[in-house]
Amino acid sequence: MDRCIVLVDAGYLLGAAASLLAGEPSRSRITVDHAALIQGLRERAEADTQQPLLRIYWFDGAPDRVPQPEHRRLRVMPRVTVRLGALTRSDGRWAQKGVDAAMHAELTELARNRACSDIVLVTGDGDLLPGMMSAKEHGVAVHLWAVQAADGDYNQSEDLVAEADERRVLDRVWITRAVRAKELTGVCAPPPAPRPEIAAILSAPLPESGLTTAERPPREDEHTPGAAGRNGSQDRVPGAKGVPTPKDLAELRAGAPAAPQQPTTATLRWSSDKGWVDRPGTPSEPPEAAAMPTLAQLTTAEQRWADREEDITTVGGDPYEVGQVFARRWIARLGDPVHLQRLSGMYPRIPHRIDGELLRYAARFGLLAHKDDQIDEHDRYAIRAGFWREIDVPTTAEPAGAGD
């Protein structure tokens, strides 16, 4: 058949792109426009082979072979088929299992069935050499594509390079049409606005030393706790010894006079149930919180279908973005604005029913992967920060509208 097929080893393509653009092969260091990348692969394949494209096969690893957000977006694109192998951790490093075998099987099967005249391989693994030789024996022209190496050397098996019929290099200019390096800022959201209860947490003395968190130099294995704001996120606050929790600080406030710089009216609250500290004599959650409708209660069957379609095609899965998307839907479908005003007054705690639904929604985007079925603390802060960022927009704009 006079047509071409592209087989992509995503681990090689994106890992080599990360090395080229960010200086290390970690895919977390880059952002990928998958639609632009697929379109670029198609146009390049058709130009190089002078044949129309039949299909692009995207081979990648995933924990327990569960599709991640990028895989869900890719597999609904025209002429794209996703094949997943396992992603396992050994000696502190992640490794793909079964991806090479799946590529080898697909390569030999396509050639044996004469499904195409040309096959483009985007890989560097020498394990595909037998499959490449088999395809050539069945009369298929094999094109081998490489990603430009960061050090100018080969990043492919030399045997694979020698056996290929044609070889091309995807250079930096081509790669940057769809891939770019992330800018590491150290935070997952814009700088937060100060709040008195967070200022109290940061200024309170440590239980073990009497030093404030600002005075104690951070250890190498921990992050300095950051402030949480309605326009930003909260930095990671590890549970290491020496970092005060809201409960620690509440006990300090109960047993000692407040420090001069600590507001006497500050309420020590935290954006998780485990860290919540109540006001004395009040229930753990006000009755109006339990009366707030969940997103599921506000969503029709048609909206649920549209939400799933949006999740697959446009939502990237970044924790901060996930919180924003959830909050936007909840606000848009909330008929009574009183609930929104009440929720704003509960900052920074999200009512239990809504918070649980938010985290379950976040789990759809693979945020549970590699974490023993739990979303880690840093991601939870980012998810809730994104939620509060969206809640803050309509509530802060309300007084201005009322005065017009």
GROMACS .gro file of C-alpha atoms in nm:
model
  404
    1MET     CA    1   0.000   0.000   0.000
    2ASP     CA    2   0.138   0.341  -0.096
    3ARG     CA    3   0.109   0.521   0.236
    4CYS     CA    4   0.323   0.588   0.543
    5ILE     CA    5   0.294   0.508   0.912
    6VAL     CA    6   0.478   0.679   1.200
    7LEU     CA    7   0.581   0.488   1.514
    8VAL     CA    8   0.679   0.723   1.798
    9ASP     CA    9   0.867   0.622   2.111
   10ALA     CA   10   0.735   0.906   2.330
   11GLY     CA   11   0.994   0.840   2.600
   12TYR     CA   12   1.274   0.896   2.351
   13LEU     CA   13   1.114   1.190   2.167
   14LEU     CA   14   1.016   1.392   2.474
   15GLY     CA   15   1.317   1.288   2.683
   16ALA     CA   16   1.559   1.395   2.410
   17ALA     CA   17   1.362   1.717   2.359
   18ALA     CA   18   1.389   1.791   2.733
   19SER     CA   19   1.764   1.731   2.722
   20LEU     CA   20   1.796   1.964   2.424
   21LEU     CA   21   1.581   2.246   2.560
   22ALA     CA   22   1.610   2.216   2.939
   23GLY     CA   23   1.945   2.043   2.987
   24GLU     CA   24   1.809   1.724   3.145
   25PRO     CA   25   1.591   1.437   3.016
   26SER     CA   26   1.306   1.489   3.264
   27ARG     CA   27   0.977   1.538   3.080
   28SER     CA   28   0.852   1.746   3.374
   29ARG     CA   29   1.089   2.021   3.255
   30ILE     CA   30   0.900   2.080   2.930
   31THR     CA   31   0.550   2.165   2.816
   32VAL     CA   32   0.415   2.003   2.499
   33ASP     CA   33   0.151   2.123   2.256
   34HIS     CA   34   0.043   1.775   2.150
   35ALA     CA   35  -0.185   1.895   1.871
   36ALA     CA   36   0.099   2.093   1.714
   37LEU     CA   37   0.341   1.804   1.765
   38ILE     CA   38   0.114   1.551   1.593
   39GLN     CA   39   0.050   1.791   1.306
   40GLY     CA   40   0.423   1.849   1.269
   41LEU     CA   41   0.494   1.474   1.263
   42ARG     CA   42   0.228   1.421   0.999
   43GLU     CA   43   0.349   1.699   0.771
   44ARG     CA   44   0.713   1.594   0.804
   45ALA     CA   45   0.634   1.226   0.739
   46GLU     CA   46   0.430   1.298   0.429
   47ALA     CA   47   0.699   1.533   0.296
   48ASP     CA   48   0.985   1.289   0.359
   49THR     CA   49   0.813   0.975   0.231
   50GLN     CA   50   0.606   1.139  -0.045
   51GLN     CA   51   0.317   0.921   0.075
   52PRO     CA   52  -0.011   1.008   0.253
   53LEU     CA   53  -0.026   0.926   0.622
   54LEU     CA   54  -0.227   0.626   0.736
   55ARG     CA   55  -0.173   0.653   1.110
   56ILE     CA   56   0.058   0.769   1.389
   57TYR     CA   57   0.121   0.517   1.669
   58TRP     CA   58   0.221   0.679   1.999
   59PHE     CA   59   0.401   0.440   2.236
   60ASP     CA   60   0.447   0.548   2.596
   61GLY     CA   61   0.459   0.421   2.953
   62ALA     CA   62   0.199   0.485   3.224
   63PRO     CA   63   0.155   0.363   3.583
   64ASP     CA   64  -0.046   0.040   3.569
   65ARG     CA   65  -0.104   0.126   3.202
   66VAL     CA   66  -0.365   0.381   3.308
   67PRO     CA   67  -0.389   0.663   3.049
   68GLN     CA   68  -0.261   0.995   3.175
   69PRO     CA   69  -0.406   1.334   3.065
   70GLU     CA   70  -0.176   1.362   2.765
   71HIS     CA   71  -0.268   1.009   2.654
   72ARG     CA   72  -0.640   1.088   2.675
   73ARG     CA   73  -0.590   1.396   2.459
   74LEU     CA   74  -0.379   1.210   2.206
   75ARG     CA   75  -0.603   0.910   2.157
   76VAL     CA   76  -0.901   1.121   2.050
   77MET     CA   77  -0.699   1.300   1.781
   78PRO     CA   78  -0.756   1.196   1.419
   79ARG     CA   79  -0.525   0.921   1.292
   80VAL     CA   80  -0.354   0.874   1.628
   81THR     CA   81  -0.343   0.542   1.813
   82VAL     CA   82  -0.197   0.525   2.165
   83ARG     CA   83  -0.025   0.211   2.292
   84LEU     CA   84   0.071   0.204   2.659
   85GLY     CA   85   0.333   0.000   2.838
   86ALA     CA   86   0.396  -0.004   3.213
   87LEU     CA   87   0.591   0.259   3.405
   88THR     CA   88   0.777   0.115   3.703
   89ARG     CA   89   1.015   0.255   3.963
   90SER     CA   90   1.341   0.078   4.046
   91ASP     CA   91   1.632   0.212   4.253
   92GLY     CA   92   1.473   0.556   4.255
   93ARG     CA   93   1.440   0.576   3.877
   94TRP     CA   94   1.139   0.539   3.649
   95ALA     CA   95   1.159   0.294   3.361
   96GLN     CA   96   0.923   0.190   3.083
   97LYS     CA   97   0.834  -0.178   3.053
   98GLY     CA   98   0.682  -0.332   2.743
   99VAL     CA   99   0.707  -0.025   2.520
  100ASP     CA  100   0.992  -0.160   2.303
  101ALA     CA  101   0.821  -0.497   2.272
  102ALA     CA  102   0.496  -0.330   2.165
  103MET     CA  103   0.677  -0.119   1.905
  104HIS     CA  104   0.861  -0.426   1.772
  105ALA     CA  105   0.536  -0.624   1.742
  106GLU     CA  106   0.355  -0.339   1.566
  107LEU     CA  107   0.645  -0.278   1.329
  108THR     CA  108   0.674  -0.639   1.217
  109GLU     CA  109   0.297  -0.689   1.191
  110LEU     CA  110   0.248  -0.380   0.976
  111ALA     CA  111   0.528  -0.485   0.742
  112ARG     CA  112   0.411  -0.847   0.722
  113ASN     CA  113   0.058  -0.737   0.632
  114ARG     CA  114   0.191  -0.484   0.380
  115ALA     CA  115  -0.018  -0.212   0.545
  116CYS     CA  116   0.215   0.060   0.417
  117SER     CA  117   0.509   0.128   0.190
  118ASP     CA  118   0.706   0.346   0.435
  119ILE     CA  119   0.746   0.337   0.812
  120VAL     CA  120   0.892   0.627   1.010
  121LEU     CA  121   1.054   0.531   1.340
  122VAL     CA  122   1.109   0.801   1.602
  123THR     CA  123   1.324   0.613   1.850
  124GLY     CA  124   1.680   0.553   1.958
  125ASP     CA  125   1.655   0.206   2.108
  126GLY     CA  126   1.867  -0.065   1.949
  127ASP     CA  127   1.617  -0.330   2.064
  128LEU     CA  128   1.412  -0.241   1.756
  129LEU     CA  129   1.689  -0.351   1.522
  130PRO     CA  130   1.538  -0.699   1.454
  131GLY     CA  131   1.200  -0.542   1.380
  132MET     CA  132   1.358  -0.291   1.144
  133MET     CA  133   1.540  -0.569   0.958
  134SER     CA  134   1.219  -0.772   0.933
  135ALA     CA  135   1.029  -0.474   0.791
  136LYS     CA  136   1.296  -0.421   0.527
  137GLU     CA  137   1.276  -0.786   0.426
  138HIS     CA  138   0.904  -0.738   0.360
  139GLY     CA  139   0.977  -0.453   0.120
  140VAL     CA  140   0.902  -0.160   0.351
  141ALA     CA  141   1.126   0.147   0.346
  142VAL     CA  142   1.229   0.239   0.701
  143HIS     CA  143   1.293   0.605   0.787
  144LEU     CA  144   1.470   0.670   1.118
  145TRP     CA  145   1.424   1.008   1.282
  146ALA     CA  146   1.641   1.142   1.562
  147VAL     CA  147   1.597   1.438   1.795
  148GLN     CA  148   1.894   1.671   1.782
  149ALA     CA  149   2.129   1.569   2.062
  150ALA     CA  150   2.207   1.831   2.325
  151ASP     CA  151   2.581   1.757   2.304
  152GLY     CA  152   2.590   1.730   1.926
  153ASP     CA  153   2.655   1.355   1.938
  154TYR     CA  154   2.430   1.057   1.857
  155ASN     CA  155   2.143   0.977   2.093
  156GLN     CA  156   2.046   0.664   1.897
  157SER     CA  157   2.183   0.314   1.863
  158GLU     CA  158   2.457   0.312   1.597
  159ASP     CA  159   2.331  -0.025   1.469
  160LEU     CA  160   1.986   0.126   1.425
  161VAL     CA  161   2.132   0.423   1.238
  162ALA     CA  162   2.335   0.196   1.010
  163GLU     CA  163   2.038  -0.027   0.921
  164ALA     CA  164   1.787   0.251   0.840
  165ASP     CA  165   1.707   0.329   0.477
  166GLU     CA  166   1.674   0.700   0.544
  167ARG     CA  167   1.767   0.913   0.842
  168ARG     CA  168   1.652   1.260   0.944
  169VAL     CA  169   1.721   1.483   1.242
  170LEU     CA  170   1.445   1.683   1.412
  171ASP     CA  171   1.642   1.994   1.501
  172ARG     CA  172   1.585   2.255   1.769
  173VAL     CA  173   1.384   2.480   1.536
  174TRP     CA  174   1.145   2.198   1.451
  175ILE     CA  175   1.116   2.081   1.814
  176THR     CA  176   1.039   2.427   1.952
  177ARG     CA  177   0.731   2.458   1.731
  178ALA     CA  178   0.552   2.227   1.976
  179VAL     CA  179   0.779   2.189   2.280
  180ARG     CA  180   0.925   2.448   2.514
  181ALA     CA  181   1.118   2.443   2.838
  182LYS     CA  182   0.936   2.537   3.156
  183GLU     CA  183   1.050   2.839   3.350
  184LEU     CA  184   1.129   2.725   3.704
  185THR     CA  185   0.999   2.988   3.942
  186GLY     CA  186   0.984   2.783   4.261
  187VAL     CA  187   0.612   2.845   4.303
  188CYS     CA  188   0.309   2.696   4.138
  189ALA     CA  189   0.105   3.015   4.124
  190PRO     CA  190   0.134   3.398   4.136
  191PRO     CA  191   0.259   3.558   4.460
  192PRO     CA  192  -0.005   3.539   4.733
  193ALA     CA  193  -0.171   3.824   4.914
  194PRO     CA  194  -0.089   3.841   5.289
  195ARG     CA  195  -0.350   3.722   5.539
  196PRO     CA  196  -0.332   3.769   5.916
  197GLU     CA  197  -0.382   3.404   6.011
  198ILE     CA  198  -0.096   3.298   5.784
  199ALA     CA  199   0.122   3.578   5.919
  200ALA     CA  200   0.054   3.437   6.265
  201ILE     CA  201   0.169   3.094   6.155
  202LEU     CA  202   0.490   3.230   6.006
  203SER     CA  203   0.575   3.451   6.301
  204ALA     CA  204   0.498   3.201   6.579
  205PRO     CA  205   0.795   3.050   6.769
  206LEU     CA  206   0.891   2.692   6.700
  207PRO     CA  207   0.794   2.453   6.981
  208GLU     CA  208   1.143   2.309   7.010
  209SER     CA  209   1.362   2.617   7.005
  210GLY     CA  210   1.165   2.938   7.055
  211LEU     CA  211   1.290   3.065   6.719
  212THR     CA  212   1.046   3.194   6.465
  213THR     CA  213   1.024   3.018   6.133
  214ALA     CA  214   1.179   3.321   5.968
  215GLU     CA  215   1.481   3.315   6.205
  216ARG     CA  216   1.555   2.943   6.179
  217PRO     CA  217   1.764   2.852   5.873
  218PRO     CA  218   1.590   2.581   5.669
  219ARG     CA  219   1.743   2.237   5.648
  220GLU     CA  220   1.848   2.100   5.313
  221ASP     CA  221   1.572   1.838   5.314
  222GLU     CA  222   1.282   2.073   5.367
  223HIS     CA  223   1.114   2.369   5.201
  224THR     CA  224   1.049   2.697   5.375
  225PRO     CA  225   0.675   2.729   5.435
  226GLY     CA  226   0.514   2.999   5.226
  227ALA     CA  227   0.207   3.208   5.276
  228ALA     CA  228  -0.123   3.098   5.129
  229GLY     CA  229  -0.324   3.360   4.949
  230ARG     CA  230  -0.645   3.382   4.762
  231ASN     CA  231  -0.455   3.496   4.454
  232GLY     CA  232  -0.187   3.231   4.478
  233SER     CA  233  -0.079   2.901   4.619
  234GLN     CA  234   0.091   2.779   4.927
  235ASP     CA  235   0.443   2.639   4.909
  236ARG     CA  236   0.512   2.291   5.032
  237VAL     CA  237   0.501   2.263   5.410
  238PRO     CA  238   0.657   1.932   5.510
  239GLY     CA  239   0.571   1.752   5.827
  240ALA     CA  240   0.934   1.747   5.938
  241LYS     CA  241   1.016   1.815   6.299
  242GLY     CA  242   1.066   2.184   6.371
  243VAL     CA  243   0.800   2.316   6.133
  244PRO     CA  244   0.495   2.418   6.337
  245THR     CA  245   0.157   2.284   6.238
  246PRO     CA  246  -0.161   2.482   6.307
  247LYS     CA  247  -0.224   2.251   6.602
  248ASP     CA  248   0.122   2.329   6.747
  249LEU     CA  249   0.059   2.700   6.712
  250ALA     CA  250  -0.286   2.678   6.866
  251GLU     CA  251  -0.134   2.512   7.172
  252LEU     CA  252   0.131   2.783   7.190
  253ARG     CA  253  -0.135   3.052   7.170
  254ALA     CA  254  -0.335   2.883   7.444
  255GLY     CA  255  -0.037   2.857   7.680
  256ALA     CA  256   0.154   3.180   7.618
  257PRO     CA  257   0.081   3.548   7.550
  258ALA     CA  258   0.064   3.643   7.187
  259ALA     CA  259   0.383   3.781   7.038
  260PRO     CA  260   0.375   4.156   6.963
  261GLN     CA  261   0.384   4.099   6.590
  262GLN     CA  262   0.111   3.832   6.605
  263PRO     CA  263  -0.245   3.963   6.554
  264THR     CA  264  -0.455   3.874   6.855
  265THR     CA  265  -0.758   3.811   6.637
  266ALA     CA  266  -0.582   3.576   6.397
  267THR     CA  267  -0.744   3.238   6.357
  268LEU     CA  268  -0.504   2.952   6.289
  269ARG     CA  269  -0.660   2.765   6.000
  270TRP     CA  270  -0.528   2.533   5.734
  271SER     CA  271  -0.655   2.417   5.396
  272SER     CA  272  -0.702   2.054   5.496
  273ASP     CA  273  -0.920   1.870   5.744
  274LYS     CA  274  -0.624   1.721   5.928
  275GLY     CA  275  -0.475   2.064   5.992
  276TRP     CA  276  -0.795   2.250   6.075
  277VAL     CA  277  -0.798   2.429   6.411
  278ASP     CA  278  -1.140   2.540   6.534
  279ARG     CA  279  -1.236   2.854   6.712
  280PRO     CA  280  -1.307   2.770   7.079
  281GLY     CA  281  -1.666   2.668   7.142
  282THR     CA  282  -1.770   2.643   6.777
  283PRO     CA  283  -1.841   2.332   6.570
  284SER     CA  284  -1.573   2.207   6.331
  285GLU     CA  285  -1.775   2.313   6.030
  286PRO     CA  286  -2.059   2.568   6.020
  287PRO     CA  287  -2.404   2.434   5.927
  288GLU     CA  288  -2.417   2.643   5.610
  289ALA     CA  289  -2.112   2.453   5.478
  290ALA     CA  290  -2.302   2.125   5.488
  291ALA     CA  291  -2.589   2.288   5.298
  292MET     CA  292  -2.372   2.391   5.003
  293PRO     CA  293  -2.450   2.192   4.689
  294THR     CA  294  -2.176   1.985   4.531
  295LEU     CA  295  -2.079   2.017   4.167
  296ALA     CA  296  -2.235   1.677   4.095
  297GLN     CA  297  -2.571   1.801   4.230
  298LEU     CA  298  -2.553   2.107   4.006
  299THR     CA  299  -2.452   1.921   3.689
  300THR     CA  300  -2.696   1.780   3.433
  301ALA     CA  301  -2.625   1.472   3.224
  302GLU     CA  302  -2.556   1.691   2.919
  303GLN     CA  303  -2.314   1.908   3.116
  304ARG     CA  304  -2.141   1.598   3.254
  305TRP     CA  305  -2.077   1.474   2.901
  306ALA     CA  306  -1.945   1.819   2.796
  307ASP     CA  307  -1.723   1.834   3.107
  308ARG     CA  308  -1.567   1.498   3.023
  309GLU     CA  309  -1.505   1.611   2.667
  310GLU     CA  310  -1.336   1.930   2.792
  311ASP     CA  311  -1.124   1.731   3.040
  312ILE     CA  312  -1.000   1.507   2.760
  313THR     CA  313  -0.932   1.771   2.499
  314THR     CA  314  -0.831   2.095   2.674
  315VAL     CA  315  -0.751   2.050   3.045
  316GLY     CA  316  -0.381   1.988   3.087
  317GLY     CA  317  -0.388   1.828   3.433
  318ASP     CA  318  -0.166   2.079   3.617
  319PRO     CA  319  -0.287   2.077   3.981
  320TYR     CA  320  -0.343   2.454   3.993
  321GLU     CA  321  -0.535   2.443   3.663
  322VAL     CA  322  -0.748   2.151   3.785
  323GLY     CA  323  -0.860   2.352   4.088
  324GLN     CA  324  -0.948   2.646   3.865
  325VAL     CA  325  -1.153   2.438   3.622
  326PHE     CA  326  -1.351   2.276   3.904
  327ALA     CA  327  -1.423   2.613   4.068
  328ARG     CA  328  -1.529   2.776   3.740
  329ARG     CA  329  -1.784   2.503   3.676
  330TRP     CA  330  -1.916   2.517   4.031
  331ILE     CA  331  -1.955   2.897   4.022
  332ALA     CA  332  -2.120   2.895   3.678
  333ARG     CA  333  -2.386   2.646   3.792
  334LEU     CA  334  -2.443   2.789   4.137
  335GLY     CA  335  -2.781   2.960   4.127
  336ASP     CA  336  -2.772   3.122   4.472
  337PRO     CA  337  -2.484   3.374   4.513
  338VAL     CA  338  -2.525   3.354   4.891
  339HIS     CA  339  -2.338   3.023   4.888
  340LEU     CA  340  -2.045   3.192   4.719
  341GLN     CA  341  -2.031   3.469   4.978
  342ARG     CA  342  -2.048   3.217   5.261
  343LEU     CA  343  -1.773   3.009   5.107
  344SER     CA  344  -1.550   3.313   5.074
  345GLY     CA  345  -1.588   3.374   5.446
  346MET     CA  346  -1.464   3.022   5.522
  347TYR     CA  347  -1.126   3.080   5.359
  348PRO     CA  348  -0.885   2.900   5.358
  349ARG     CA  349  -1.081   2.584   5.435
  350ILE     CA  350  -1.297   2.430   5.164
  351PRO     CA  351  -1.607   2.256   5.308
  352HIS     CA  352  -1.552   1.886   5.345
  353ARG     CA  353  -1.808   1.771   5.086
  354ILE     CA  354  -1.678   2.007   4.817
  355ASP     CA  355  -1.313   1.946   4.904
  356GLY     CA  356  -1.355   1.570   4.873
  357GLU     CA  357  -1.528   1.611   4.538
  358LEU     CA  358  -1.248   1.844   4.422
  359LEU     CA  359  -0.976   1.591   4.509
  360ARG     CA  360  -1.168   1.307   4.345
  361TYR     CA  361  -1.195   1.517   4.032
  362ALA     CA  362  -0.820   1.586   4.045
  363ALA     CA  363  -0.753   1.212   4.067
  364ARG     CA  364  -0.886   1.173   3.711
  365PHE     CA  365  -0.578   1.356   3.581
  366GLY     CA  366  -0.325   1.106   3.710
  367LEU     CA  367  -0.232   1.310   4.018
  368LEU     CA  368  -0.255   0.990   4.224
  369ALA     CA  369   0.013   0.822   4.012
  370HIS     CA  370   0.325   0.698   4.193
  371LYS     CA  371   0.190   0.822   4.526
  372ASP     CA  372   0.025   0.520   4.684
  373ASP     CA  373  -0.321   0.637   4.578
  374GLN     CA  374  -0.284   0.969   4.759
  375ILE     CA  375  -0.232   1.317   4.620
  376ASP     CA  376   0.082   1.455   4.779
  377GLU     CA  377   0.075   1.766   4.995
  378HIS     CA  378   0.229   1.999   4.739
  379ASP     CA  379  -0.027   1.906   4.473
  380ARG     CA  380  -0.313   1.943   4.722
  381TYR     CA  381  -0.199   2.295   4.808
  382ALA     CA  382  -0.184   2.378   4.436
  383ILE     CA  383  -0.529   2.228   4.365
  384ARG     CA  384  -0.690   2.425   4.647
  385ALA     CA  385  -0.499   2.741   4.556
  386GLY     CA  386  -0.640   2.719   4.204
  387PHE     CA  387  -0.989   2.670   4.348
  388TRP     CA  388  -0.959   2.975   4.575
  389ARG     CA  389  -0.815   3.185   4.292
  390GLU     CA  390  -1.134   3.137   4.091
  391ILE     CA  391  -1.359   3.187   4.395
  392ASP     CA  392  -1.179   3.514   4.470
  393VAL     CA  393  -1.254   3.672   4.130
  394PRO     CA  394  -1.636   3.700   4.158
  395THR     CA  395  -1.641   3.765   4.532
  396THR     CA  396  -1.389   4.051   4.518
  397ALA     CA  397  -1.567   4.201   4.217
  398GLU     CA  398  -1.907   4.197   4.392
  399PRO     CA  399  -1.871   4.523   4.594
  400ALA     CA  400  -1.763   4.716   4.284
  401GLY     CA  401  -2.070   4.599   4.093
  402ALA     CA  402  -2.299   4.684   4.381
  403GLY     CA  403  -2.184   5.046   4.383
  404ASP     CA  404  -2.257   5.106   4.012
   0.00000   0.00000   0.00000
